[in-house]
Amino acid sequence: MADRDPTYQPDCLFCRIVAGEIPSDRVFEDETVIAFRDINPKAPTHVLAVPRRHLDSVADLADADGDLLAALFSALRHVADDAGLKSYRILSNVGAESGQSVFHLHFHLLGGRAMVWPPG
Ligand code: 5GP
Ligand code: ZN
């Protein structure tokens, strides 16, 4: 499959979404990142920004991954701007206890409603 990153893992849901093998509602893409709507949205805007490269989570990032993080946050900013959001939340769950359920690095962008703090 042409869109498969060299780090593609066949058992990873988001690798399969990146490759186009599982459909998603994409709202942004460039050569490093794709962003698509969460299938179970927790806010009027709920988008996931995902690197094409497979990493399990933030815990897998290396000091040399600054460009990857810049690309992810650029994507998130574009999505927020396109949605007209002035206030929003970006978060990434790291590990099952924090609520991570898909072990391919992703950042949630949530907006369009008032948020509470701290999250549960
Ligand atoms: P996590 O729980 O790992 O922080 O976030 C994973 C997110 O992926 C969840 O919010 C969940 O709703 C979303 N998700 C799970 N499966 C799919 C899917 O097949 N398509 C899309 N678009 N989102 C998914
Ligand atoms: Zn993956």
PDB file of C-alpha atoms and ligand atoms in Angstrom:
ATOM      1  CA  MET A   1       0.000   0.000   0.000  1.00  0.00           C
ATOM      2  CA  ALA A   2       1.570   3.281  -1.145  1.00  0.00           C
ATOM      3  CA  ASP A   3       0.537   5.286   1.955  1.00  0.00           C
ATOM      4  CA  ARG A   4       2.119   2.888   4.429  1.00  0.00           C
ATOM      5  CA  ASP A   5       4.859   4.468   6.509  1.00  0.00           C
ATOM      6  CA  PRO A   6       7.960   2.249   6.956  1.00  0.00           C
ATOM      7  CA  THR A   7       7.014   1.997  10.650  1.00  0.00           C
ATOM      8  CA  TYR A   8       3.502   0.679   9.783  1.00  0.00           C
ATOM      9  CA  GLN A   9       2.251  -1.890  12.276  1.00  0.00           C
ATOM     10  CA  PRO A  10      -0.555  -4.129  10.989  1.00  0.00           C
ATOM     11  CA  ASP A  11      -2.214  -4.432  14.405  1.00  0.00           C
ATOM     12  CA  CYS A  12      -2.299  -0.658  14.991  1.00  0.00           C
ATOM     13  CA  LEU A  13      -5.634   1.048  14.311  1.00  0.00           C
ATOM     14  CA  PHE A  14      -4.108   4.467  13.623  1.00  0.00           C
ATOM     15  CA  CYS A  15      -1.396   3.045  11.321  1.00  0.00           C
ATOM     16  CA  ARG A  16      -4.280   1.559   9.338  1.00  0.00           C
ATOM     17  CA  ILE A  17      -6.154   4.892   9.332  1.00  0.00           C
ATOM     18  CA  VAL A  18      -2.955   6.684   8.197  1.00  0.00           C
ATOM     19  CA  ALA A  19      -2.609   4.129   5.378  1.00  0.00           C
ATOM     20  CA  GLY A  20      -6.230   4.682   4.318  1.00  0.00           C
ATOM     21  CA  GLU A  21      -7.145   1.074   5.063  1.00  0.00           C
ATOM     22  CA  ILE A  22      -9.755   2.182   7.596  1.00  0.00           C
ATOM     23  CA  PRO A  23     -11.854   5.213   6.622  1.00  0.00           C
ATOM     24  CA  SER A  24     -11.734   8.414   8.642  1.00  0.00           C
ATOM     25  CA  ASP A  25     -13.044  11.952   8.340  1.00  0.00           C
ATOM     26  CA  ARG A  26      -9.747  13.755   7.640  1.00  0.00           C
ATOM     27  CA  VAL A  27      -9.626  17.471   8.324  1.00  0.00           C
ATOM     28  CA  PHE A  28      -5.871  18.052   7.776  1.00  0.00           C
ATOM     29  CA  GLU A  29      -2.888  16.227   6.319  1.00  0.00           C
ATOM     30  CA  ASP A  30       0.693  16.939   5.339  1.00  0.00           C
ATOM     31  CA  GLU A  31       3.722  14.719   4.818  1.00  0.00           C
ATOM     32  CA  THR A  32       4.221  14.160   8.561  1.00  0.00           C
ATOM     33  CA  VAL A  33       0.782  14.294  10.191  1.00  0.00           C
ATOM     34  CA  ILE A  34      -2.867  13.490   9.583  1.00  0.00           C
ATOM     35  CA  ALA A  35      -5.784  14.825  11.630  1.00  0.00           C
ATOM     36  CA  PHE A  36      -9.257  13.294  11.628  1.00  0.00           C
ATOM     37  CA  ARG A  37     -12.486  13.483  13.628  1.00  0.00           C
ATOM     38  CA  ASP A  38     -12.803  11.237  16.676  1.00  0.00           C
ATOM     39  CA  ILE A  39     -15.395   8.509  16.100  1.00  0.00           C
ATOM     40  CA  ASN A  40     -16.836   9.091  19.601  1.00  0.00           C
ATOM     41  CA  PRO A  41     -16.622  12.884  20.011  1.00  0.00           C
ATOM     42  CA  LYS A  42     -16.532  14.338  23.521  1.00  0.00           C
ATOM     43  CA  ALA A  43     -17.026  17.939  22.328  1.00  0.00           C
ATOM     44  CA  PRO A  44     -18.536  19.664  19.258  1.00  0.00           C
ATOM     45  CA  THR A  45     -15.013  19.699  17.780  1.00  0.00           C
ATOM     46  CA  HIS A  46     -12.992  16.596  18.680  1.00  0.00           C
ATOM     47  CA  VAL A  47     -10.100  15.897  16.328  1.00  0.00           C
ATOM     48  CA  LEU A  48      -7.091  13.589  16.690  1.00  0.00           C
ATOM     49  CA  ALA A  49      -3.693  14.641  15.280  1.00  0.00           C
ATOM     50  CA  VAL A  50      -1.507  11.635  14.535  1.00  0.00           C
ATOM     51  CA  PRO A  51       2.015  11.286  13.098  1.00  0.00           C
ATOM     52  CA  ARG A  52       2.288   9.045  10.038  1.00  0.00           C
ATOM     53  CA  ARG A  53       5.215   7.408  11.816  1.00  0.00           C
ATOM     54  CA  HIS A  54       4.271   4.864  14.486  1.00  0.00           C
ATOM     55  CA  LEU A  55       5.227   5.680  18.078  1.00  0.00           C
ATOM     56  CA  ASP A  56       3.303   4.177  20.986  1.00  0.00           C
ATOM     57  CA  SER A  57       2.874   7.451  22.880  1.00  0.00           C
ATOM     58  CA  VAL A  58       4.586  10.627  24.119  1.00  0.00           C
ATOM     59  CA  ALA A  59       6.763   8.303  26.202  1.00  0.00           C
ATOM     60  CA  ASP A  60       8.385   7.082  22.949  1.00  0.00           C
ATOM     61  CA  LEU A  61       9.466  10.550  21.800  1.00  0.00           C
ATOM     62  CA  ALA A  62      13.205  11.233  21.593  1.00  0.00           C
ATOM     63  CA  ASP A  63      15.093  14.504  21.939  1.00  0.00           C
ATOM     64  CA  ALA A  64      15.495  14.489  18.139  1.00  0.00           C
ATOM     65  CA  ASP A  65      11.719  14.521  17.577  1.00  0.00           C
ATOM     66  CA  GLY A  66      11.303  18.284  17.818  1.00  0.00           C
ATOM     67  CA  ASP A  67      10.318  18.579  14.148  1.00  0.00           C
ATOM     68  CA  LEU A  68       7.670  15.900  14.587  1.00  0.00           C
ATOM     69  CA  LEU A  69       6.164  17.733  17.556  1.00  0.00           C
ATOM     70  CA  ALA A  70       6.256  21.032  15.677  1.00  0.00           C
ATOM     71  CA  ALA A  71       4.369  19.406  12.796  1.00  0.00           C
ATOM     72  CA  LEU A  72       1.773  17.947  15.167  1.00  0.00           C
ATOM     73  CA  PHE A  73       1.155  21.280  16.904  1.00  0.00           C
ATOM     74  CA  SER A  74       1.055  23.118  13.584  1.00  0.00           C
ATOM     75  CA  ALA A  75      -1.651  20.687  12.439  1.00  0.00           C
ATOM     76  CA  LEU A  76      -3.583  21.212  15.666  1.00  0.00           C
ATOM     77  CA  ARG A  77      -3.385  24.997  15.257  1.00  0.00           C
ATOM     78  CA  HIS A  78      -4.648  24.751  11.673  1.00  0.00           C
ATOM     79  CA  VAL A  79      -7.587  22.600  12.735  1.00  0.00           C
ATOM     80  CA  ALA A  80      -8.496  24.971  15.585  1.00  0.00           C
ATOM     81  CA  ASP A  81      -8.280  27.983  13.253  1.00  0.00           C
ATOM     82  CA  ASP A  82     -10.399  26.275  10.589  1.00  0.00           C
ATOM     83  CA  ALA A  83     -13.031  25.457  13.223  1.00  0.00           C
ATOM     84  CA  GLY A  84     -13.001  29.093  14.399  1.00  0.00           C
ATOM     85  CA  LEU A  85     -12.017  28.064  17.908  1.00  0.00           C
ATOM     86  CA  LYS A  86     -10.608  30.731  20.214  1.00  0.00           C
ATOM     87  CA  SER A  87     -10.451  28.444  23.243  1.00  0.00           C
ATOM     88  CA  TYR A  88      -9.779  24.747  23.203  1.00  0.00           C
ATOM     89  CA  ARG A  89      -7.941  21.925  24.940  1.00  0.00           C
ATOM     90  CA  ILE A  90      -5.093  19.748  23.613  1.00  0.00           C
ATOM     91  CA  LEU A  91      -4.215  16.566  25.478  1.00  0.00           C
ATOM     92  CA  SER A  92      -2.450  13.270  25.057  1.00  0.00           C
ATOM     93  CA  ASN A  93      -3.053  10.252  27.267  1.00  0.00           C
ATOM     94  CA  VAL A  94       0.100   8.271  28.066  1.00  0.00           C
ATOM     95  CA  GLY A  95      -0.491   4.720  29.256  1.00  0.00           C
ATOM     96  CA  ALA A  96      -3.643   2.763  30.012  1.00  0.00           C
ATOM     97  CA  GLU A  97      -4.122   4.269  33.477  1.00  0.00           C
ATOM     98  CA  SER A  98      -4.379   7.761  31.996  1.00  0.00           C
ATOM     99  CA  GLY A  99      -7.050   6.566  29.571  1.00  0.00           C
ATOM    100  CA  GLN A 100      -4.925   5.754  26.509  1.00  0.00           C
ATOM    101  CA  SER A 101      -6.752   3.132  24.453  1.00  0.00           C
ATOM    102  CA  VAL A 102      -4.985   3.415  21.080  1.00  0.00           C
ATOM    103  CA  PHE A 103      -1.222   2.958  21.349  1.00  0.00           C
ATOM    104  CA  HIS A 104      -0.187   5.150  18.427  1.00  0.00           C
ATOM    105  CA  LEU A 105       0.824   8.668  19.497  1.00  0.00           C
ATOM    106  CA  HIS A 106      -2.036  11.155  19.133  1.00  0.00           C
ATOM    107  CA  PHE A 107      -3.121  14.507  20.474  1.00  0.00           C
ATOM    108  CA  HIS A 108      -6.789  15.238  21.111  1.00  0.00           C
ATOM    109  CA  LEU A 109      -8.129  18.677  20.194  1.00  0.00           C
ATOM    110  CA  LEU A 110     -11.394  19.411  22.004  1.00  0.00           C
ATOM    111  CA  GLY A 111     -13.390  22.591  21.619  1.00  0.00           C
ATOM    112  CA  GLY A 112     -16.770  24.194  21.148  1.00  0.00           C
ATOM    113  CA  ARG A 113     -17.995  23.847  24.725  1.00  0.00           C
ATOM    114  CA  ALA A 114     -16.961  24.933  28.214  1.00  0.00           C
ATOM    115  CA  MET A 115     -14.420  22.616  29.853  1.00  0.00           C
ATOM    116  CA  VAL A 116     -13.937  21.696  33.478  1.00  0.00           C
ATOM    117  CA  TRP A 117     -10.649  21.360  35.319  1.00  0.00           C
ATOM    118  CA  PRO A 118      -9.165  19.042  36.416  1.00  0.00           C
ATOM    119  CA  PRO A 119     -10.223  16.325  33.960  1.00  0.00           C
ATOM    120  CA  GLY A 120     -11.271  13.096  35.674  1.00  0.00           C
TER     121      GLY A 120
HETATM  122  P1  5GP B   1      -7.133   7.522  23.694  1.00  0.00           P
HETATM  123  O1  5GP B   1      -8.208   6.820  24.506  1.00  0.00           O
HETATM  124  O2  5GP B   1      -6.081   6.520  23.270  1.00  0.00           O
HETATM  125  O3  5GP B   1      -6.556   8.750  24.325  1.00  0.00           O
HETATM  126  O4  5GP B   1      -7.851   8.057  22.390  1.00  0.00           O
HETATM  127  C1  5GP B   1      -8.241   7.200  21.344  1.00  0.00           C
HETATM  128  C2  5GP B   1      -9.395   7.866  20.641  1.00  0.00           C
HETATM  129  O5  5GP B   1      -9.572   7.201  19.406  1.00  0.00           O
HETATM  130  C3  5GP B   1     -10.722   7.774  21.394  1.00  0.00           C
HETATM  131  O6  5GP B   1     -11.214   9.076  21.695  1.00  0.00           O
HETATM  132  C4  5GP B   1     -11.630   7.008  20.441  1.00  0.00           C
HETATM  133  O7  5GP B   1     -12.954   7.503  20.412  1.00  0.00           O
HETATM  134  C5  5GP B   1     -10.945   7.198  19.107  1.00  0.00           C
HETATM  135  N1  5GP B   1     -11.147   6.110  18.160  1.00  0.00           N
HETATM  136  C6  5GP B   1     -11.118   4.773  18.432  1.00  0.00           C
HETATM  137  N2  5GP B   1     -11.333   4.059  17.312  1.00  0.00           N
HETATM  138  C7  5GP B   1     -11.504   4.964  16.304  1.00  0.00           C
HETATM  139  C8  5GP B   1     -11.761   4.826  14.902  1.00  0.00           C
HETATM  140  O8  5GP B   1     -11.861   3.732  14.351  1.00  0.00           O
HETATM  141  N3  5GP B   1     -11.889   5.976  14.189  1.00  0.00           N
HETATM  142  C9  5GP B   1     -11.772   7.219  14.770  1.00  0.00           C
HETATM  143  N4  5GP B   1     -11.934   8.287  13.964  1.00  0.00           N
HETATM  144  N5  5GP B   1     -11.530   7.381  16.092  1.00  0.00           N
HETATM  145  C10 5GP B   1     -11.391   6.263  16.852  1.00  0.00           C
HETATM  146 ZN    ZN B   2       0.532   2.892  14.620  1.00  0.00          ZN
END
